[in-house]
GROMACS .gro file of C-alpha atoms in nm:
model
  284
    1MET     CA    1  -2.751  -8.869   1.203
    2THR     CA    2  -2.731  -9.044   1.517
    3GLU     CA    3  -2.455  -8.978   1.793
    4VAL     CA    4  -2.435  -9.196   2.117
    5VAL     CA    5  -2.200  -9.178   2.413
    6ALA     CA    6  -2.109  -9.498   2.606
    7MET     CA    7  -1.930  -9.487   2.929
    8VAL     CA    8  -1.778  -9.819   3.073
    9TYR     CA    9  -1.532  -9.846   3.367
   10GLY     CA   10  -1.229 -10.010   3.429
   11ALA     CA   11  -1.146 -10.289   3.709
   12VAL     CA   12  -0.861 -10.474   3.848
   13SER     CA   13  -0.816 -10.886   3.896
   14MET     CA   14  -0.880 -11.038   4.230
   15VAL     CA   15  -0.834 -11.420   4.074
   16ASN     CA   16  -0.647 -11.454   3.747
   17ALA     CA   17  -0.903 -11.655   3.535
   18ILE     CA   18  -0.622 -11.837   3.304
   19ALA     CA   19  -0.534 -12.152   3.525
   20ILE     CA   20  -0.884 -12.282   3.583
   21GLY     CA   21  -1.134 -12.083   3.372
   22LYS     CA   22  -1.287 -11.911   3.679
   23GLY     CA   23  -1.203 -11.544   3.785
   24SER     CA   24  -1.295 -11.266   4.019
   25THR     CA   25  -1.265 -10.870   3.975
   26LEU     CA   26  -1.352 -10.552   4.128
   27GLY     CA   27  -1.446 -10.228   3.943
   28ILE     CA   28  -1.236  -9.929   3.957
   29ASP     CA   29  -1.340  -9.563   3.829
   30THR     CA   30  -1.092  -9.519   3.544
   31PHE     CA   31  -1.299  -9.512   3.227
   32VAL     CA   32  -1.330  -9.557   2.887
   33GLU     CA   33  -1.597  -9.298   2.677
   34ALA     CA   34  -1.718  -9.410   2.330
   35THR     CA   35  -1.894  -9.158   2.098
   36LEU     CA   36  -2.049  -9.319   1.826
   37ILE     CA   37  -2.197  -9.093   1.496
   38LYS     CA   38  -2.380  -9.300   1.279
   39LYS     CA   39  -2.467  -9.117   0.922
   40GLU     CA   40  -2.504  -9.179   0.543
   41GLY     CA   41  -2.201  -9.322   0.399
   42THR     CA   42  -1.930  -9.586   0.388
   43GLY     CA   43  -1.685  -9.736   0.617
   44ILE     CA   44  -1.566  -9.749   1.019
   45HIS     CA   45  -1.344  -9.423   1.119
   46ILE     CA   46  -1.166  -9.458   1.445
   47THR     CA   47  -0.975  -9.201   1.640
   48SER     CA   48  -0.838  -9.232   1.987
   49GLU     CA   49  -0.659  -9.002   2.208
   50ASN     CA   50  -0.457  -9.345   2.303
   51LYS     CA   51  -0.268  -9.466   1.989
   52THR     CA   52  -0.251  -9.852   2.093
   53ILE     CA   53  -0.606  -9.904   2.081
   54SER     CA   54  -0.701 -10.223   1.896
   55SER     CA   55  -0.918 -10.120   1.571
   56ARG     CA   56  -0.946 -10.510   1.499
   57LEU     CA   57  -1.133 -10.562   1.817
   58ILE     CA   58  -1.335 -10.276   1.754
   59ASN     CA   59  -1.426 -10.369   1.378
   60LYS     CA   60  -1.476 -10.713   1.475
   61VAL     CA   61  -1.729 -10.646   1.774
   62ILE     CA   62  -1.928 -10.397   1.500
   63ASP     CA   63  -1.906 -10.695   1.233
   64ASN     CA   64  -2.045 -10.906   1.477
   65MET     CA   65  -2.330 -10.691   1.593
   66ILE     CA   66  -2.426 -10.510   1.254
   67PRO     CA   67  -2.534 -10.693   0.918
   68LYS     CA   68  -2.291 -10.629   0.629
   69LYS     CA   69  -2.579 -10.477   0.418
   70VAL     CA   70  -2.634 -10.211   0.695
   71LEU     CA   71  -2.287 -10.154   0.706
   72GLU     CA   72  -2.224 -10.095   0.323
   73ASN     CA   73  -2.443  -9.763   0.347
   74THR     CA   74  -2.353  -9.654   0.678
   75ARG     CA   75  -2.033  -9.448   0.772
   76LEU     CA   76  -1.937  -9.452   1.144
   77GLU     CA   77  -1.682  -9.267   1.317
   78LEU     CA   78  -1.630  -9.373   1.663
   79ASN     CA   79  -1.397  -9.137   1.928
   80PHE     CA   80  -1.243  -9.305   2.207
   81ARG     CA   81  -1.115  -9.141   2.498
   82SER     CA   82  -0.960  -9.312   2.820
   83ASN     CA   83  -0.770  -9.293   3.121
   84ILE     CA   84  -0.701  -9.668   3.141
   85PRO     CA   85  -0.353  -9.749   3.067
   86THR     CA   86  -0.333 -10.032   2.803
   87GLY     CA   87  -0.104 -10.317   2.835
   88TYR     CA   88  -0.103 -10.347   3.206
   89GLY     CA   89  -0.395 -10.582   3.300
   90LEU     CA   90  -0.637 -10.311   3.352
   91LYS     CA   91  -0.898 -10.389   3.153
   92SER     CA   92  -0.912 -10.177   2.894
   93SER     CA   93  -0.960 -10.445   2.608
   94SER     CA   94  -1.303 -10.519   2.789
   95ALA     CA   95  -1.399 -10.183   2.878
   96ILE     CA   96  -1.361 -10.095   2.490
   97SER     CA   97  -1.549 -10.371   2.343
   98THR     CA   98  -1.836 -10.334   2.590
   99ALA     CA   99  -1.861  -9.944   2.490
  100VAL     CA  100  -1.860 -10.068   2.157
  101VAL     CA  101  -2.151 -10.283   2.200
  102LEU     CA  102  -2.331 -10.068   2.396
  103SER     CA  103  -2.325  -9.757   2.159
  104CYS     CA  104  -2.378 -10.002   1.844
  105ALA     CA  105  -2.712 -10.125   2.003
  106LYS     CA  106  -2.816  -9.787   2.099
  107ALA     CA  107  -2.745  -9.651   1.772
  108PHE     CA  108  -2.899  -9.930   1.553
  109GLY     CA  109  -3.204  -9.949   1.815
  110LYS     CA  110  -3.121 -10.302   1.902
  111GLN     CA  111  -3.273 -10.422   2.271
  112MET     CA  112  -3.009 -10.641   2.443
  113SER     CA  113  -2.986 -10.761   2.795
  114ASP     CA  114  -2.711 -10.725   3.012
  115GLU     CA  115  -2.602 -11.080   2.957
  116GLU     CA  116  -2.606 -11.044   2.567
  117ILE     CA  117  -2.427 -10.712   2.618
  118LEU     CA  118  -2.151 -10.893   2.812
  119LYS     CA  119  -2.140 -11.189   2.592
  120MET     CA  120  -2.085 -10.996   2.263
  121GLY     CA  121  -1.781 -10.849   2.397
  122SER     CA  122  -1.605 -11.152   2.552
  123LYS     CA  123  -1.693 -11.374   2.255
  124THR     CA  124  -1.505 -11.125   2.052
  125SER     CA  125  -1.225 -11.100   2.248
  126ILE     CA  126  -1.192 -11.492   2.188
  127GLN     CA  127  -1.238 -11.453   1.798
  128THR     CA  128  -0.942 -11.178   1.789
  129LYS     CA  129  -0.717 -11.360   2.036
  130VAL     CA  130  -0.719 -11.036   2.258
  131SER     CA  131  -0.810 -11.259   2.587
  132ILE     CA  132  -0.780 -11.610   2.629
  133THR     CA  133  -1.081 -11.697   2.854
  134GLY     CA  134  -1.288 -11.440   2.692
  135ALA     CA  135  -1.226 -11.243   3.012
  136TYR     CA  136  -1.611 -11.232   3.109
  137ASP     CA  137  -1.481 -11.150   3.456
  138ASP     CA  138  -1.350 -10.800   3.345
  139ALA     CA  139  -1.604 -10.745   3.147
  140CYS     CA  140  -1.853 -10.758   3.418
  141ALA     CA  141  -1.684 -10.568   3.660
  142CYS     CA  142  -1.612 -10.287   3.387
  143TYR     CA  143  -1.993 -10.315   3.319
  144PHE     CA  144  -2.172 -10.339   3.665
  145GLY     CA  145  -1.871 -10.238   3.892
  146GLY     CA  146  -1.780 -10.375   4.255
  147PHE     CA  147  -1.687 -10.740   4.310
  148ASN     CA  148  -1.773 -11.028   4.045
  149VAL     CA  149  -1.679 -11.378   4.074
  150THR     CA  150  -1.756 -11.560   3.768
  151ASP     CA  151  -1.724 -11.891   3.524
  152ASN     CA  152  -1.561 -11.754   3.229
  153LEU     CA  153  -1.571 -12.063   3.007
  154LYS     CA  154  -1.930 -12.075   3.067
  155MET     CA  155  -1.973 -11.693   3.054
  156LYS     CA  156  -2.171 -11.699   3.363
  157LEU     CA  157  -2.162 -11.446   3.670
  158LEU     CA  158  -2.225 -11.671   3.955
  159HIS     CA  159  -2.201 -11.364   4.249
  160ARG     CA  160  -2.185 -11.000   4.237
  161GLU     CA  161  -2.191 -10.758   4.517
  162VAL     CA  162  -2.088 -10.410   4.620
  163GLY     CA  163  -1.750 -10.323   4.657
  164PRO     CA  164  -1.653 -10.101   4.978
  165LYS     CA  165  -1.623  -9.737   4.806
  166GLU     CA  166  -1.455  -9.592   5.124
  167LEU     CA  167  -1.122  -9.785   4.976
  168GLN     CA  168  -0.874  -9.690   4.725
  169ALA     CA  169  -0.659  -9.890   4.447
  170ILE     CA  170  -0.319  -9.746   4.456
  171ILE     CA  171  -0.183  -9.898   4.135
  172PHE     CA  172   0.177  -9.947   4.010
  173LEU     CA  173   0.300  -9.938   3.662
  174PRO     CA  174   0.648 -10.106   3.623
  175LYS     CA  175   0.829  -9.916   3.349
  176SER     CA  176   0.940 -10.306   3.250
  177ARG     CA  177   0.615 -10.454   3.094
  178LYS     CA  178   0.762 -10.843   3.095
  179ARG     CA  179   0.556 -11.101   3.173
  180GLY     CA  180   0.642 -11.427   3.214
  181ASN     CA  181   0.503 -11.755   3.066
  182LEU     CA  182   0.121 -11.743   3.114
  183LYS     CA  183   0.124 -12.108   3.023
  184ARG     CA  184   0.296 -12.196   3.338
  185LEU     CA  185   0.002 -12.081   3.561
  186LYS     CA  186  -0.230 -12.349   3.469
  187GLU     CA  187   0.028 -12.600   3.605
  188PHE     CA  188  -0.060 -12.426   3.963
  189LYS     CA  189  -0.422 -12.481   3.966
  190ASN     CA  190  -0.471 -12.568   4.290
  191ALA     CA  191  -0.353 -12.203   4.402
  192PHE     CA  192  -0.599 -12.060   4.161
  193GLU     CA  193  -0.877 -12.269   4.234
  194ARG     CA  194  -0.838 -12.192   4.632
  195SER     CA  195  -0.830 -11.799   4.562
  196TRP     CA  196  -1.134 -11.847   4.337
  197GLU     CA  197  -1.301 -12.036   4.650
  198PHE     CA  198  -1.228 -11.761   4.894
  199ALA     CA  199  -1.362 -11.508   4.633
  200LYS     CA  200  -1.707 -11.719   4.600
  201SER     CA  201  -1.733 -11.704   4.971
  202SER     CA  202  -1.670 -11.308   4.977
  203ASP     CA  203  -1.345 -11.353   5.119
  204TYR     CA  204  -1.192 -11.107   4.817
  205TRP     CA  205  -0.909 -11.022   5.050
  206ASN     CA  206  -0.737 -11.325   5.110
  207ALA     CA  207  -0.857 -11.457   4.731
  208GLY     CA  208  -0.639 -11.137   4.571
  209ILE     CA  209  -0.334 -11.244   4.825
  210LEU     CA  210  -0.314 -11.587   4.716
  211ASN     CA  211  -0.370 -11.517   4.357
  212GLY     CA  212  -0.104 -11.225   4.434
  213ILE     CA  213   0.154 -11.455   4.567
  214ALA     CA  214   0.120 -11.730   4.313
  215THR     CA  215   0.105 -11.507   4.048
  216THR     CA  216   0.425 -11.327   4.137
  217SER     CA  217   0.586 -11.661   4.191
  218ILE     CA  218   0.490 -11.846   3.890
  219LEU     CA  219   0.557 -11.519   3.646
  220ASN     CA  220   0.903 -11.454   3.794
  221SER     CA  221   0.800 -11.150   3.950
  222ASP     CA  222   0.849 -11.036   4.319
  223PRO     CA  223   0.641 -11.237   4.562
  224ASN     CA  224   0.832 -11.006   4.871
  225LEU     CA  225   0.670 -10.712   4.744
  226ILE     CA  226   0.285 -10.836   4.796
  227MET     CA  227   0.410 -10.919   5.148
  228LYS     CA  228   0.582 -10.590   5.171
  229LEU     CA  229   0.226 -10.407   5.068
  230MET     CA  230   0.064 -10.612   5.312
  231GLU     CA  231   0.317 -10.515   5.592
  232LYS     CA  232   0.245 -10.132   5.513
  233GLY     CA  233  -0.106 -10.198   5.552
  234ALA     CA  234  -0.247 -10.316   5.237
  235LEU     CA  235  -0.583 -10.518   5.288
  236CYS     CA  236  -0.502 -10.651   4.967
  237ALA     CA  237  -0.205 -10.681   4.727
  238THR     CA  238  -0.183 -10.875   4.408
  239ILE     CA  239  -0.127 -10.849   4.040
  240SER     CA  240  -0.397 -10.742   3.773
  241GLY     CA  241  -0.475 -10.985   3.560
  242ASN     CA  242  -0.169 -11.119   3.380
  243GLY     CA  243   0.040 -10.792   3.497
  244PRO     CA  244   0.262 -10.642   3.517
  245SER     CA  245   0.054 -10.371   3.704
  246ILE     CA  246   0.046 -10.449   4.092
  247ILE     CA  247  -0.249 -10.317   4.296
  248ALA     CA  248  -0.265 -10.257   4.660
  249ILE     CA  249  -0.597 -10.202   4.835
  250THR     CA  250  -0.595  -9.992   5.107
  251ASN     CA  251  -0.789  -9.749   5.314
  252LYS     CA  252  -0.687  -9.383   5.309
  253LYS     CA  253  -0.505  -9.384   5.610
  254ASN     CA  254  -0.241  -9.596   5.518
  255LYS     CA  255  -0.213  -9.469   5.138
  256SER     CA  256   0.136  -9.259   5.153
  257ARG     CA  257   0.300  -9.565   5.306
  258ILE     CA  258   0.174  -9.809   5.034
  259GLN     CA  259   0.292  -9.521   4.791
  260LYS     CA  260   0.637  -9.475   4.923
  261GLU     CA  261   0.698  -9.869   4.928
  262PHE     CA  262   0.619  -9.821   4.525
  263SER     CA  263   0.852  -9.514   4.525
  264GLY     CA  264   1.196  -9.708   4.511
  265LEU     CA  265   1.078  -9.892   4.159
  266GLU     CA  266   1.097  -9.790   3.838
  267GLY     CA  267   0.765  -9.665   3.740
  268LYS     CA  268   0.462  -9.455   3.768
  269VAL     CA  269   0.204  -9.488   4.057
  270MET     CA  270  -0.180  -9.424   3.982
  271ILE     CA  271  -0.461  -9.404   4.220
  272ALA     CA  272  -0.790  -9.489   4.164
  273ASN     CA  273  -1.121  -9.520   4.386
  274ILE     CA  274  -1.394  -9.824   4.408
  275ASN     CA  275  -1.640  -9.818   4.126
  276ASN     CA  276  -1.994  -9.941   4.179
  277LYS     CA  277  -2.151  -9.739   3.905
  278LYS     CA  278  -2.294  -9.924   3.618
  279ALA     CA  279  -2.179  -9.854   3.280
  280TYR     CA  280  -2.433  -9.652   3.069
  281VAL     CA  281  -2.524  -9.533   2.695
  282HIS     CA  282  -2.732  -9.236   2.581
  283GLU     CA  283  -2.813  -9.066   2.292
  284LEU     CA  284  -2.693  -8.707   2.230
   0.00000   0.00000   0.00000
């Protein structure tokens, strides 16, 4: 019997990648912990605290990594523990797929580079239609932490740097999970191209603000909220992924003012720290 544990962190968007196939993300200290037990027997058995976890994604990662003949004589028990809300654009799918890749590689003695680990998760996300672009930007931030700037279509990490650990992400989770028509994002490519260029030159806050105003306007959300959060002292306010979560990056001094701005809206607020730690896996 072999037992391994993988820890992968969450992230938020600075630039949505759907419009131009390029994105930017920032790691936060939410997490997915995957425990994998490999023993004699058959079948893949998944348990999780969160009932909305995608078993289709998990099974496909395993199919892509482990030969069928090996799986026929192996029982895999996977248990997931996570504090990343699912369905809000907070990168739970990227964290889960990366955790499965890491734990399978460790349990089956497969040597994989960072790039191979990230590409395996992203390719599986496309195969299972969990992501339109493969979410390579999301995978990079979940895996490396910090700021990441990527070309998702080429699955290339172009720039990475440490995030400011003294700052926090105030995350609003609206009660309504409505998302607008994502196809419309492509009609406004210029805005996202400009936003991505900001990120590429390490001007992440302006990248996020432009992304937030563009995305809220296009997806019929409220761009005024982005402006109000900036007025309350946020360094950056934006929509994470395709929403509906709204993120304000702030120093601790302005935290309560930003929380107050969210308090009049229907939904929940959570607070996360900036993460610069790399994902890891170890055998028990």
